[in-house]
mmCIF file of C-alpha atoms in Angstrom:
data_model
loop_
_atom_site.group_PDB
_atom_site.id
_atom_site.type_symbol
_atom_site.label_atom_id
_atom_site.label_comp_id
_atom_site.label_asym_id
_atom_site.label_seq_id
_atom_site.Cartn_x
_atom_site.Cartn_y
_atom_site.Cartn_z
ATOM 1 C CA MET A 24 20.015 -75.701 -43.779
ATOM 2 C CA ALA A 25 22.080 -77.050 -46.527
ATOM 3 C CA THR A 26 23.926 -74.729 -48.922
ATOM 4 C CA ALA A 27 26.645 -75.548 -51.342
ATOM 5 C CA THR A 28 29.938 -73.906 -50.971
ATOM 6 C CA ALA A 29 32.271 -73.491 -53.962
ATOM 7 C CA LYS A 30 35.823 -74.283 -53.481
ATOM 8 C CA ARG A 31 38.353 -71.519 -53.955
ATOM 9 C CA LYS A 32 40.245 -71.764 -57.180
ATOM 10 C CA PRO A 33 43.718 -70.554 -57.815
ATOM 11 C CA LYS A 34 44.020 -66.826 -58.925
ATOM 12 C CA THR A 35 45.247 -67.973 -62.181
ATOM 13 C CA LYS A 36 41.788 -69.429 -63.103
ATOM 14 C CA THR A 37 39.335 -67.101 -64.886
ATOM 15 C CA LYS A 38 35.991 -66.225 -63.458
ATOM 16 C CA LYS A 39 34.289 -68.132 -66.186
ATOM 17 C CA GLN A 40 36.416 -71.329 -65.461
ATOM 18 C CA THR A 41 35.632 -70.997 -61.786
ATOM 19 C CA GLN A 42 31.938 -70.762 -62.330
ATOM 20 C CA LYS A 43 32.116 -74.033 -64.232
ATOM 21 C CA HIS A 44 33.484 -75.993 -61.270
ATOM 22 C CA GLN A 45 30.951 -74.493 -58.761
ATOM 23 C CA PRO A 46 28.309 -77.052 -57.840
ATOM 24 C CA LYS A 47 24.772 -76.179 -58.591
ATOM 25 C CA VAL A 48 22.370 -75.692 -55.744
ATOM 26 C CA PHE A 49 18.934 -77.256 -55.864
ATOM 27 C CA THR A 50 15.929 -77.345 -53.610
ATOM 28 C CA PHE A 51 15.171 -80.833 -52.078
ATOM 29 C CA GLU A 52 12.082 -82.050 -50.398
ATOM 30 C CA TRP A 53 12.761 -84.370 -47.484
ATOM 31 C CA LYS A 54 10.823 -86.578 -44.984
ATOM 32 C CA GLY A 55 12.256 -88.110 -41.905
ATOM 33 C CA VAL A 56 11.998 -88.879 -38.126
ATOM 34 C CA ASN A 57 13.453 -86.649 -35.401
ATOM 35 C CA ARG A 58 15.039 -87.680 -32.101
ATOM 36 C CA ASP A 59 11.689 -87.911 -30.365
ATOM 37 C CA GLY A 60 10.566 -90.438 -33.049
ATOM 38 C CA ALA A 61 8.021 -88.008 -34.560
ATOM 39 C CA ARG A 62 7.614 -87.712 -38.359
ATOM 40 C CA THR A 63 8.762 -84.438 -39.870
ATOM 41 C CA SER A 64 9.386 -82.996 -43.256
ATOM 42 C CA GLY A 65 10.584 -79.833 -45.014
ATOM 43 C CA GLU A 66 12.822 -78.342 -47.750
ATOM 44 C CA LEU A 67 16.565 -77.753 -47.876
ATOM 45 C CA ARG A 68 18.911 -76.333 -50.443
ATOM 46 C CA GLY A 69 22.075 -78.258 -51.445
ATOM 47 C CA SER A 70 24.050 -79.627 -54.368
ATOM 48 C CA SER A 71 23.087 -83.367 -53.890
ATOM 49 C CA ILE A 72 20.912 -85.832 -52.067
ATOM 50 C CA ALA A 73 23.884 -87.021 -50.057
ATOM 51 C CA GLU A 74 24.688 -83.594 -48.772
ATOM 52 C CA ILE A 75 20.940 -83.191 -47.686
ATOM 53 C CA ARG A 76 21.086 -86.566 -45.872
ATOM 54 C CA SER A 77 24.301 -85.502 -44.074
ATOM 55 C CA VAL A 78 22.844 -82.180 -43.028
ATOM 56 C CA LEU A 79 19.757 -83.940 -41.718
ATOM 57 C CA LYS A 80 21.764 -86.417 -39.690
ATOM 58 C CA ALA A 81 23.728 -83.636 -38.217
ATOM 59 C CA GLN A 82 20.422 -81.948 -37.077
ATOM 60 C CA GLY A 83 19.313 -85.179 -35.417
ATOM 61 C CA VAL A 84 16.872 -86.248 -38.191
ATOM 62 C CA THR A 85 16.886 -89.753 -39.680
ATOM 63 C CA PRO A 86 16.020 -89.206 -43.365
ATOM 64 C CA LYS A 87 13.441 -91.544 -44.839
ATOM 65 C CA GLY A 88 13.143 -89.884 -48.260
ATOM 66 C CA VAL A 89 15.002 -87.089 -50.150
ATOM 67 C CA ARG A 90 14.149 -85.985 -53.595
ATOM 68 C CA LYS A 91 14.882 -82.953 -55.798
ATOM 69 C CA LYS A 92 11.852 -80.616 -55.970
ATOM 70 C CA SER A 93 10.433 -80.458 -59.457
ATOM 71 C CA ALA A 94 9.846 -77.182 -61.143
ATOM 72 C CA PRO A 95 6.203 -76.288 -61.542
ATOM 73 C CA LEU A 96 4.734 -76.550 -65.094
ATOM 74 C CA PHE A 97 3.589 -72.948 -65.009
ATOM 75 C CA LYS A 98 5.976 -70.699 -63.014
ATOM 76 C CA SER A 99 3.852 -68.177 -60.953
ATOM 77 C CA GLU A 100 6.541 -67.340 -58.194
ATOM 78 C CA LYS A 101 5.447 -64.238 -56.401
ATOM 79 C CA LYS A 102 7.897 -61.402 -56.186
ATOM 80 C CA ILE A 103 9.294 -60.166 -52.957
ATOM 81 C CA THR A 104 7.583 -56.859 -52.005
ATOM 82 C CA ALA A 105 8.439 -53.989 -49.733
ATOM 83 C CA MET A 106 5.748 -55.181 -47.399
ATOM 84 C CA ASP A 107 7.430 -58.685 -47.165
ATOM 85 C CA ILE A 108 10.638 -57.027 -46.120
ATOM 86 C CA ALA A 109 8.845 -55.005 -43.494
ATOM 87 C CA MET A 110 7.112 -58.062 -42.037
ATOM 88 C CA ILE A 111 10.351 -60.029 -42.027
ATOM 89 C CA THR A 112 12.004 -57.060 -40.173
ATOM 90 C CA ARG A 113 9.275 -57.009 -37.584
ATOM 91 C CA GLN A 114 9.549 -60.779 -37.082
ATOM 92 C CA ILE A 115 13.447 -60.482 -36.699
ATOM 93 C CA ALA A 116 12.920 -57.595 -34.118
ATOM 94 C CA THR A 117 10.344 -59.686 -32.171
ATOM 95 C CA MET A 118 12.417 -62.861 -32.097
ATOM 96 C CA LEU A 119 15.686 -61.043 -31.109
ATOM 97 C CA ALA A 120 13.887 -59.179 -28.354
ATOM 98 C CA ALA A 121 12.652 -62.599 -27.077
ATOM 99 C CA GLY A 122 16.278 -63.888 -26.927
ATOM 100 C CA VAL A 123 16.222 -66.116 -29.972
ATOM 101 C CA PRO A 124 19.842 -66.125 -31.543
ATOM 102 C CA LEU A 125 20.190 -64.350 -34.892
ATOM 103 C CA VAL A 126 21.195 -67.481 -36.849
ATOM 104 C CA THR A 127 18.179 -69.413 -35.461
ATOM 105 C CA THR A 128 15.823 -66.484 -36.117
ATOM 106 C CA ILE A 129 16.902 -66.261 -39.868
ATOM 107 C CA GLU A 130 16.608 -70.045 -40.204
ATOM 108 C CA LEU A 131 13.062 -70.291 -38.704
ATOM 109 C CA LEU A 132 11.867 -67.318 -40.865
ATOM 110 C CA GLY A 133 13.377 -68.911 -43.970
ATOM 111 C CA ARG A 134 11.694 -72.282 -43.321
ATOM 112 C CA GLY A 135 8.293 -70.897 -42.561
ATOM 113 C CA HIS A 136 7.845 -68.222 -45.191
ATOM 114 C CA GLU A 137 5.144 -68.959 -47.850
ATOM 115 C CA LYS A 138 7.083 -67.387 -50.775
ATOM 116 C CA ALA A 139 9.944 -69.378 -52.345
ATOM 117 C CA LYS A 140 11.933 -66.335 -53.415
ATOM 118 C CA VAL A 141 11.920 -65.152 -49.711
ATOM 119 C CA ARG A 142 13.062 -68.600 -48.536
ATOM 120 C CA GLU A 143 15.907 -68.535 -51.060
ATOM 121 C CA LEU A 144 16.870 -64.899 -49.990
ATOM 122 C CA LEU A 145 16.969 -65.859 -46.346
ATOM 123 C CA ALA A 146 18.835 -69.018 -47.018
ATOM 124 C CA THR A 147 21.463 -67.118 -48.863
ATOM 125 C CA ILE A 148 21.748 -64.578 -45.992
ATOM 126 C CA LEU A 149 21.851 -67.377 -43.391
ATOM 127 C CA SER A 150 24.777 -69.055 -45.269
ATOM 128 C CA ASP A 151 26.736 -65.914 -45.146
ATOM 129 C CA VAL A 152 26.083 -65.285 -41.578
ATOM 130 C CA GLN A 153 26.875 -68.837 -40.645
ATOM 131 C CA SER A 154 30.300 -68.515 -42.375
ATOM 132 C CA GLY A 155 31.178 -65.471 -40.042
ATOM 133 C CA ILE A 156 30.137 -62.665 -42.220
ATOM 134 C CA PRO A 157 28.451 -59.708 -40.314
ATOM 135 C CA LEU A 158 24.586 -59.407 -41.019
ATOM 136 C CA SER A 159 25.018 -55.924 -42.502
ATOM 137 C CA ASP A 160 27.539 -57.245 -45.030
ATOM 138 C CA ALA A 161 25.378 -60.316 -45.772
ATOM 139 C CA LEU A 162 22.571 -57.917 -46.668
ATOM 140 C CA ARG A 163 24.515 -55.461 -48.675
ATOM 141 C CA PRO A 164 24.535 -57.599 -51.948
ATOM 142 C CA HIS A 165 20.766 -57.595 -51.922
ATOM 143 C CA ARG A 166 20.276 -53.854 -52.434
ATOM 144 C CA GLN A 167 16.944 -54.345 -54.327
ATOM 145 C CA TYR A 168 15.450 -55.356 -51.031
ATOM 146 C CA PHE A 169 17.745 -53.851 -48.381
ATOM 147 C CA ASP A 170 18.691 -50.298 -49.347
ATOM 148 C CA ASP A 171 21.777 -48.494 -47.957
ATOM 149 C CA LEU A 172 19.715 -46.989 -45.182
ATOM 150 C CA TYR A 173 18.696 -50.416 -43.945
ATOM 151 C CA VAL A 174 22.050 -51.882 -44.139
ATOM 152 C CA ASP A 175 23.818 -48.756 -42.410
ATOM 153 C CA LEU A 176 21.209 -49.049 -39.492
ATOM 154 C CA VAL A 177 21.869 -52.759 -39.088
ATOM 155 C CA ALA A 178 25.666 -52.018 -39.078
ATOM 156 C CA ALA A 179 25.147 -49.356 -36.409
ATOM 157 C CA GLY A 180 23.081 -51.886 -34.372
ATOM 158 C CA GLU A 181 26.004 -54.521 -34.687
ATOM 159 C CA HIS A 182 28.513 -51.928 -33.490
ATOM 160 C CA SER A 183 26.468 -50.708 -30.558
ATOM 161 C CA GLY A 184 25.245 -54.238 -29.529
ATOM 162 C CA SER A 185 21.594 -53.328 -29.741
ATOM 163 C CA LEU A 186 20.619 -55.132 -32.882
ATOM 164 C CA ASP A 187 17.124 -55.980 -31.456
ATOM 165 C CA ALA A 188 16.401 -52.246 -30.752
ATOM 166 C CA VAL A 189 17.660 -51.296 -34.319
ATOM 167 C CA PHE A 190 15.535 -53.909 -36.017
ATOM 168 C CA ASP A 191 12.425 -52.609 -34.095
ATOM 169 C CA ARG A 192 13.160 -49.113 -35.281
ATOM 170 C CA ILE A 193 13.678 -50.338 -38.863
ATOM 171 C CA ALA A 194 10.423 -52.360 -38.673
ATOM 172 C CA THR A 195 8.512 -49.323 -37.478
ATOM 173 C CA TYR A 196 10.071 -47.141 -40.082
ATOM 174 C CA ARG A 197 9.325 -49.649 -42.963
ATOM 175 C CA GLU A 198 5.671 -50.196 -41.774
ATOM 176 C CA LYS A 199 5.025 -46.509 -41.585
ATOM 177 C CA ALA A 200 6.725 -45.885 -44.868
ATOM 178 C CA GLU A 201 4.561 -48.531 -46.566
ATOM 179 C CA GLN A 202 1.340 -47.160 -44.985
ATOM 180 C CA LEU A 203 2.301 -43.790 -46.165
ATOM 181 C CA LYS A 204 2.967 -44.960 -49.676
ATOM 182 C CA SER A 205 -0.403 -46.787 -49.756
ATOM 183 C CA LYS A 206 -2.065 -43.540 -48.872
ATOM 184 C CA ILE A 207 -0.353 -41.588 -51.632
ATOM 185 C CA LYS A 208 -1.277 -44.283 -54.141
ATOM 186 C CA LYS A 209 -4.883 -44.041 -53.046
ATOM 187 C CA ALA A 210 -4.792 -40.211 -53.443
ATOM 188 C CA MET A 211 -3.346 -40.521 -56.848
ATOM 189 C CA PHE A 212 -5.664 -43.243 -57.964
ATOM 190 C CA TYR A 213 -9.000 -41.355 -57.690
ATOM 191 C CA PRO A 214 -8.122 -38.476 -60.134
ATOM 192 C CA ALA A 215 -6.664 -40.900 -62.603
ATOM 193 C CA ALA A 216 -9.722 -43.214 -62.307
ATOM 194 C CA VAL A 217 -11.997 -40.136 -63.185
ATOM 195 C CA VAL A 218 -9.981 -39.402 -66.324
ATOM 196 C CA VAL A 219 -9.778 -42.985 -67.479
ATOM 197 C CA VAL A 220 -13.416 -43.764 -66.959
ATOM 198 C CA ALA A 221 -14.617 -40.591 -68.670
ATOM 199 C CA ILE A 222 -12.337 -41.230 -71.703
ATOM 200 C CA ALA A 223 -13.335 -44.860 -71.941
ATOM 201 C CA VAL A 224 -17.155 -43.949 -71.807
ATOM 202 C CA THR A 225 -16.791 -41.328 -74.346
ATOM 203 C CA VAL A 226 -14.902 -43.565 -76.696
ATOM 204 C CA LEU A 227 -17.412 -46.372 -76.353
ATOM 205 C CA LEU A 228 -20.318 -44.084 -76.993
ATOM 206 C CA LEU A 229 -18.604 -42.437 -80.021
ATOM 207 C CA LEU A 230 -17.677 -45.790 -81.652
ATOM 208 C CA PHE A 231 -20.846 -47.795 -81.022
ATOM 209 C CA VAL A 232 -23.829 -45.657 -80.051
ATOM 210 C CA VAL A 233 -23.495 -42.471 -82.208
ATOM 211 C CA PRO A 234 -23.180 -44.521 -85.349
ATOM 212 C CA GLN A 235 -26.617 -46.018 -84.731
ATOM 213 C CA PHE A 236 -28.271 -42.594 -84.331
ATOM 214 C CA GLU A 237 -26.385 -41.396 -87.443
ATOM 215 C CA ASP A 238 -28.182 -44.007 -89.531
ATOM 216 C CA ILE A 239 -31.464 -42.726 -88.206
ATOM 217 C CA PHE A 240 -30.655 -39.090 -88.880
ATOM 218 C CA LYS A 241 -29.948 -39.866 -92.625
ATOM 219 C CA GLY A 242 -33.695 -40.478 -93.149
ATOM 220 C CA PHE A 243 -34.716 -37.049 -91.554
ATOM 221 C CA GLY A 244 -33.831 -35.059 -94.612
ATOM 222 C CA ALA A 245 -33.236 -31.956 -92.371
ATOM 223 C CA GLU A 246 -30.076 -30.213 -91.384
ATOM 224 C CA LEU A 247 -28.722 -31.426 -88.004
ATOM 225 C CA PRO A 248 -28.073 -28.997 -85.103
ATOM 226 C CA ALA A 249 -24.536 -27.719 -84.739
ATOM 227 C CA PHE A 250 -23.877 -29.693 -81.550
ATOM 228 C CA THR A 251 -25.069 -32.941 -83.103
ATOM 229 C CA LYS A 252 -22.982 -32.319 -86.199
ATOM 230 C CA MET A 253 -19.938 -31.895 -84.052
ATOM 231 C CA VAL A 254 -20.552 -35.144 -82.240
ATOM 232 C CA VAL A 255 -21.269 -37.105 -85.470
ATOM 233 C CA GLU A 256 -17.921 -35.693 -87.120
ATOM 234 C CA LEU A 257 -15.998 -36.580 -83.958
ATOM 235 C CA SER A 258 -17.496 -40.045 -84.117
ATOM 236 C CA ARG A 259 -16.754 -40.528 -87.856
ATOM 237 C CA GLY A 260 -13.090 -39.361 -87.196
ATOM 238 C CA LEU A 261 -12.648 -41.663 -84.314
ATOM 239 C CA GLN A 262 -14.073 -44.578 -86.388
ATOM 240 C CA SER A 263 -11.760 -43.979 -89.310
ATOM 241 C CA SER A 264 -8.668 -43.208 -87.437
ATOM 242 C CA TRP A 265 -9.036 -44.947 -83.941
ATOM 243 C CA TYR A 266 -5.787 -46.814 -84.521
ATOM 244 C CA TYR A 267 -3.982 -43.507 -84.898
ATOM 245 C CA PHE A 268 -5.198 -42.369 -81.496
ATOM 246 C CA ALA A 269 -4.253 -45.830 -79.988
ATOM 247 C CA ILE A 270 -0.711 -45.570 -81.421
ATOM 248 C CA ILE A 271 -0.300 -41.919 -80.359
ATOM 249 C CA THR A 272 -1.523 -42.720 -76.738
ATOM 250 C CA ILE A 273 0.884 -45.786 -76.429
ATOM 251 C CA ALA A 274 3.680 -44.000 -77.873
ATOM 252 C CA ALA A 275 3.182 -41.083 -75.440
ATOM 253 C CA ILE A 276 3.001 -43.405 -72.524
ATOM 254 C CA TRP A 277 6.128 -45.255 -73.636
ATOM 255 C CA ILE A 278 8.070 -42.034 -74.288
ATOM 256 C CA PHE A 279 6.957 -40.580 -70.877
ATOM 257 C CA ARG A 280 8.044 -43.756 -68.990
ATOM 258 C CA ARG A 281 11.360 -43.959 -70.833
ATOM 259 C CA ALA A 282 12.179 -40.405 -70.183
ATOM 260 C CA HIS A 283 11.281 -40.663 -66.536
ATOM 261 C CA ARG A 284 13.432 -43.780 -66.194
ATOM 262 C CA THR A 285 16.460 -42.507 -68.126
ATOM 263 C CA SER A 286 16.456 -38.693 -67.540
ATOM 264 C CA GLN A 287 17.183 -37.304 -64.118
ATOM 265 C CA THR A 288 16.309 -33.786 -65.334
ATOM 266 C CA PHE A 289 12.898 -35.010 -66.409
ATOM 267 C CA ARG A 290 12.253 -36.691 -63.151
ATOM 268 C CA ASN A 291 13.208 -33.503 -61.257
ATOM 269 C CA LYS A 292 10.853 -31.443 -63.467
ATOM 270 C CA ILE A 293 7.911 -33.891 -62.741
ATOM 271 C CA ASP A 294 8.739 -33.659 -59.067
ATOM 272 C CA GLU A 295 8.357 -29.944 -59.225
ATOM 273 C CA ILE A 296 5.158 -30.047 -61.122
ATOM 274 C CA VAL A 297 3.359 -32.709 -59.042
ATOM 275 C CA LEU A 298 3.768 -30.493 -55.859
ATOM 276 C CA LYS A 299 1.860 -27.689 -57.552
ATOM 277 C CA ILE A 300 -1.200 -29.869 -58.411
ATOM 278 C CA PRO A 301 -4.209 -28.691 -56.420
ATOM 279 C CA ALA A 302 -5.131 -30.964 -53.511
ATOM 280 C CA ILE A 303 -2.652 -33.585 -54.743
ATOM 281 C CA GLY A 304 0.266 -31.209 -54.184
ATOM 282 C CA ASP A 305 -0.579 -30.503 -50.620
ATOM 283 C CA ILE A 306 -0.684 -34.280 -49.772
ATOM 284 C CA LEU A 307 2.747 -34.820 -51.533
ATOM 285 C CA HIS A 308 4.202 -31.922 -49.508
ATOM 286 C CA LYS A 309 3.126 -33.452 -46.217
ATOM 287 C CA ALA A 310 4.167 -36.948 -47.264
ATOM 288 C CA ALA A 311 7.667 -35.767 -48.103
ATOM 289 C CA MET A 312 8.061 -34.040 -44.767
ATOM 290 C CA SER A 313 6.675 -37.131 -42.925
ATOM 291 C CA ARG A 314 9.234 -39.318 -44.780
ATOM 292 C CA PHE A 315 12.087 -36.891 -43.976
ATOM 293 C CA ALA A 316 11.160 -36.680 -40.231
ATOM 294 C CA ARG A 317 10.552 -40.403 -39.854
ATOM 295 C CA THR A 318 13.974 -41.391 -41.659
ATOM 296 C CA LEU A 319 16.056 -38.835 -39.729
ATOM 297 C CA ALA A 320 14.431 -39.800 -36.399
ATOM 298 C CA THR A 321 15.256 -43.513 -37.164
ATOM 299 C CA THR A 322 18.940 -42.903 -38.122
ATOM 300 C CA PHE A 323 19.533 -40.531 -35.188
ATOM 301 C CA ALA A 324 18.027 -42.797 -32.724
ATOM 302 C CA ALA A 325 20.096 -45.742 -34.020
ATOM 303 C CA GLY A 326 23.351 -43.697 -33.454
ATOM 304 C CA VAL A 327 24.030 -42.610 -37.060
ATOM 305 C CA PRO A 328 25.676 -39.153 -37.175
ATOM 306 C CA LEU A 329 23.282 -36.283 -37.970
ATOM 307 C CA ILE A 330 25.323 -35.452 -41.169
ATOM 308 C CA ASP A 331 24.799 -39.042 -42.462
ATOM 309 C CA GLY A 332 21.204 -39.099 -41.312
ATOM 310 C CA LEU A 333 20.395 -35.955 -43.247
ATOM 311 C CA GLU A 334 21.793 -37.461 -46.468
ATOM 312 C CA SER A 335 19.659 -40.633 -45.877
ATOM 313 C CA ALA A 336 16.546 -38.440 -45.111
ATOM 314 C CA ALA A 337 17.168 -36.404 -48.284
ATOM 315 C CA GLY A 338 17.209 -39.552 -50.367
ATOM 316 C CA ALA A 339 13.966 -40.947 -48.513
ATOM 317 C CA SER A 340 11.955 -37.664 -48.971
ATOM 318 C CA GLY A 341 11.002 -38.987 -52.403
ATOM 319 C CA ASN A 342 10.952 -35.636 -54.154
ATOM 320 C CA TYR A 343 13.658 -33.658 -55.875
ATOM 321 C CA VAL A 344 12.516 -30.300 -54.302
ATOM 322 C CA TYR A 345 12.826 -31.592 -50.747
ATOM 323 C CA ARG A 346 15.998 -33.755 -51.627
ATOM 324 C CA SER A 347 17.770 -30.573 -52.834
ATOM 325 C CA ALA A 348 16.629 -28.505 -49.720
ATOM 326 C CA LEU A 349 17.763 -31.213 -47.336
ATOM 327 C CA LEU A 350 21.125 -31.551 -48.972
ATOM 328 C CA LYS A 351 21.518 -27.838 -48.563
ATOM 329 C CA VAL A 352 20.641 -28.113 -44.903
ATOM 330 C CA ARG A 353 23.315 -30.776 -44.605
ATOM 331 C CA GLN A 354 25.905 -28.457 -46.103
ATOM 332 C CA GLU A 355 24.942 -25.676 -43.640
ATOM 333 C CA VAL A 356 25.010 -28.091 -40.665
ATOM 334 C CA MET A 357 28.437 -29.306 -41.729
ATOM 335 C CA SER A 358 29.622 -25.726 -41.598
ATOM 336 C CA GLY A 359 28.463 -25.382 -37.987
ATOM 337 C CA MET A 360 24.815 -24.017 -38.365
ATOM 338 C CA GLN A 361 22.117 -25.325 -36.218
ATOM 339 C CA MET A 362 19.702 -27.595 -38.232
ATOM 340 C CA ASN A 363 16.547 -25.481 -37.456
ATOM 341 C CA VAL A 364 18.308 -22.397 -38.652
ATOM 342 C CA ALA A 365 19.552 -24.079 -41.841
ATOM 343 C CA MET A 366 15.975 -25.364 -42.474
ATOM 344 C CA ARG A 367 14.468 -21.805 -42.149
ATOM 345 C CA THR A 368 16.885 -20.576 -44.883
ATOM 346 C CA THR A 369 15.445 -22.846 -47.413
ATOM 347 C CA GLY A 370 12.009 -21.248 -47.209
ATOM 348 C CA LEU A 371 10.459 -24.670 -47.829
ATOM 349 C CA PHE A 372 9.655 -26.036 -44.350
ATOM 350 C CA PRO A 373 6.749 -24.720 -42.289
ATOM 351 C CA ASP A 374 7.309 -22.955 -38.960
ATOM 352 C CA MET A 375 5.732 -25.678 -36.915
ATOM 353 C CA LEU A 376 8.229 -28.310 -38.182
ATOM 354 C CA ILE A 377 11.145 -25.922 -37.687
ATOM 355 C CA GLN A 378 9.950 -25.018 -34.108
ATOM 356 C CA MET A 379 9.727 -28.723 -33.274
ATOM 357 C CA VAL A 380 13.294 -29.341 -34.579
ATOM 358 C CA MET A 381 14.504 -26.344 -32.549
ATOM 359 C CA ILE A 382 12.948 -27.734 -29.423
ATOM 360 C CA GLY A 383 14.455 -31.225 -30.151
ATOM 361 C CA GLU A 384 17.996 -29.818 -30.615
ATOM 362 C CA GLU A 385 17.815 -27.651 -27.375
ATOM 363 C CA SER A 386 16.424 -30.504 -25.324
ATOM 364 C CA GLY A 387 18.563 -33.280 -26.711
ATOM 365 C CA GLY A 388 15.564 -35.202 -27.926
ATOM 366 C CA LEU A 389 15.669 -34.663 -31.566
ATOM 367 C CA ASP A 390 14.630 -38.082 -32.619
ATOM 368 C CA GLU A 391 11.564 -37.960 -30.299
ATOM 369 C CA MET A 392 10.502 -34.567 -31.753
ATOM 370 C CA LEU A 393 10.988 -35.766 -35.288
ATOM 371 C CA ASN A 394 8.872 -38.879 -34.627
ATOM 372 C CA LYS A 395 6.039 -36.661 -33.269
ATOM 373 C CA VAL A 396 6.375 -34.511 -36.497
ATOM 374 C CA ALA A 397 6.137 -37.496 -38.611
ATOM 375 C CA ASN A 398 3.035 -38.771 -36.767
ATOM 376 C CA ILE A 399 1.461 -35.379 -37.246
ATOM 377 C CA TYR A 400 2.040 -35.187 -40.993
ATOM 378 C CA GLU A 401 0.989 -38.882 -41.353
ATOM 379 C CA MET A 402 -2.304 -38.101 -39.724
ATOM 380 C CA GLN A 403 -2.801 -35.028 -41.885
ATOM 381 C CA VAL A 404 -2.048 -37.145 -45.078
ATOM 382 C CA ASP A 405 -4.572 -39.648 -43.893
ATOM 383 C CA ASP A 406 -7.230 -37.023 -43.296
ATOM 384 C CA ALA A 407 -6.371 -35.329 -46.643
ATOM 385 C CA VAL A 408 -6.693 -38.486 -48.636
ATOM 386 C CA ASP A 409 -9.962 -39.412 -46.930
ATOM 387 C CA GLY A 410 -11.233 -35.914 -47.777
ATOM 388 C CA LEU A 411 -10.052 -36.183 -51.399
ATOM 389 C CA SER A 412 -11.694 -39.575 -51.713
ATOM 390 C CA SER A 413 -15.115 -38.281 -50.578
ATOM 391 C CA LEU A 414 -14.676 -35.288 -52.745
ATOM 392 C CA ILE A 415 -13.592 -37.253 -55.849
ATOM 393 C CA GLU A 416 -16.500 -39.569 -55.827
ATOM 394 C CA PRO A 417 -19.236 -36.955 -56.516
ATOM 395 C CA ILE A 418 -16.940 -35.242 -58.941
ATOM 396 C CA MET A 419 -16.547 -38.512 -60.843
ATOM 397 C CA MET A 420 -20.317 -38.944 -61.057
ATOM 398 C CA VAL A 421 -20.631 -35.312 -62.307
ATOM 399 C CA VAL A 422 -17.976 -35.708 -64.914
ATOM 400 C CA ILE A 423 -19.278 -39.057 -66.266
ATOM 401 C CA GLY A 424 -22.895 -37.782 -65.953
ATOM 402 C CA THR A 425 -21.889 -34.695 -68.024
ATOM 403 C CA VAL A 426 -20.054 -36.640 -70.754
ATOM 404 C CA VAL A 427 -22.876 -39.237 -71.200
ATOM 405 C CA GLY A 428 -25.623 -36.644 -70.752
ATOM 406 C CA GLY A 429 -23.976 -34.358 -73.243
ATOM 407 C CA LEU A 430 -23.722 -37.085 -75.879
ATOM 408 C CA ILE A 431 -27.423 -38.153 -75.255
ATOM 409 C CA VAL A 432 -28.649 -34.650 -75.762
ATOM 410 C CA ALA A 433 -26.577 -34.185 -78.958
ATOM 411 C CA MET A 434 -28.221 -37.376 -80.335
ATOM 412 C CA TYR A 435 -31.830 -36.431 -79.220
ATOM 413 C CA LEU A 436 -31.698 -32.796 -80.416
ATOM 414 C CA PRO A 437 -32.686 -33.554 -83.898
ATOM 415 C CA ILE A 438 -35.586 -35.773 -82.729
ATOM 416 C CA PHE A 439 -36.861 -32.934 -80.561
ATOM 417 C CA GLN A 440 -36.556 -30.567 -83.498
ATOM 418 C CA MET A 441 -38.546 -33.003 -85.766
ATOM 419 C CA GLY A 442 -41.219 -33.175 -83.200
ATOM 420 C CA LYS A 443 -41.625 -29.359 -83.088
ATOM 421 C CA ILE A 444 -41.903 -29.291 -86.980
ATOM 422 C CA VAL A 445 -44.557 -32.059 -87.007
ATOM 423 C CA SER A 446 -46.600 -30.353 -84.377
#
């Protein structure tokens, strides 16, 4: 694979001047004939057609046509997702276990991936590895895709000479983490859907249905029931000031997102609140313990020291309450206390988890016990999400039915009263 390499400039040159002399890298489409006489084609990245032809000849391909790949009229490049990284990790683990060299593995994966951004990412990593940079150092600049935990585990695998086993553990960890994240999103989606649908139906009825009935009521010449009056006044207020409600809603969402993004204190408070939400909080508790156990098991099995593993597990727990507790456990372990004792002092972890950790410490199989704990809590999360889903569906119907039914009753009360008067 062709990649452009910038020549080193003297130290006296500024960074801006150096960048001016670096050749630009483009994607080229090529067609050619390989050593067996079979037609082949593909894409390579380089600075010129001449460079691409040179690389192809070095690979035993006789180029028949090379041209710069034109940019699409409407760019719709798909982003690299966490699931993409998990799948790439699993493929690397499989190919390394099969005896395929690391450079060949990355090159094959880069060529065959459907997403252009993934191909570019793997091409950059491949270029660094081919130049002699360790894989962990080649991954480190791409923190948005490979976090510190990922890179540290790869580095541990390089030092121990068991890179295939480490990639297998990372792949399992990433796959489990994505599955758990999907379950949490599913659990949070249903309650939000109930609220959104109920609000949307109410607004539509108040804006478009109630005014039609109001026109009918004007010809009655009788006083409307209190409930009907309240609904009519609410409809009038929404019709005359709907833009205020829209502005307030949008502003509230914007302020919340900005505060959540910029204020660590605000995020910590939200983490504390969500753990206290009925039904949802229990799922989040179990999810946090599952992430902690899975992360610590993966780092410990890869040869990362327990102290460093606890720090990674604290960050991976995904919640301020558990992060603080695990950092406290880490401090106690550093002072010589057993981990199960330190966990008990926090008052946050259940007895079953503490007992499993104690057995793992005494038997020397801490990673195995933590994996079992993670499996248990993942199954409990799965069952809880399924139970919540089956519970939310009838609740959603009841809520929407109550809202719609209440508005209909409010509109038909005057008609019923007129019928009584006439009779």
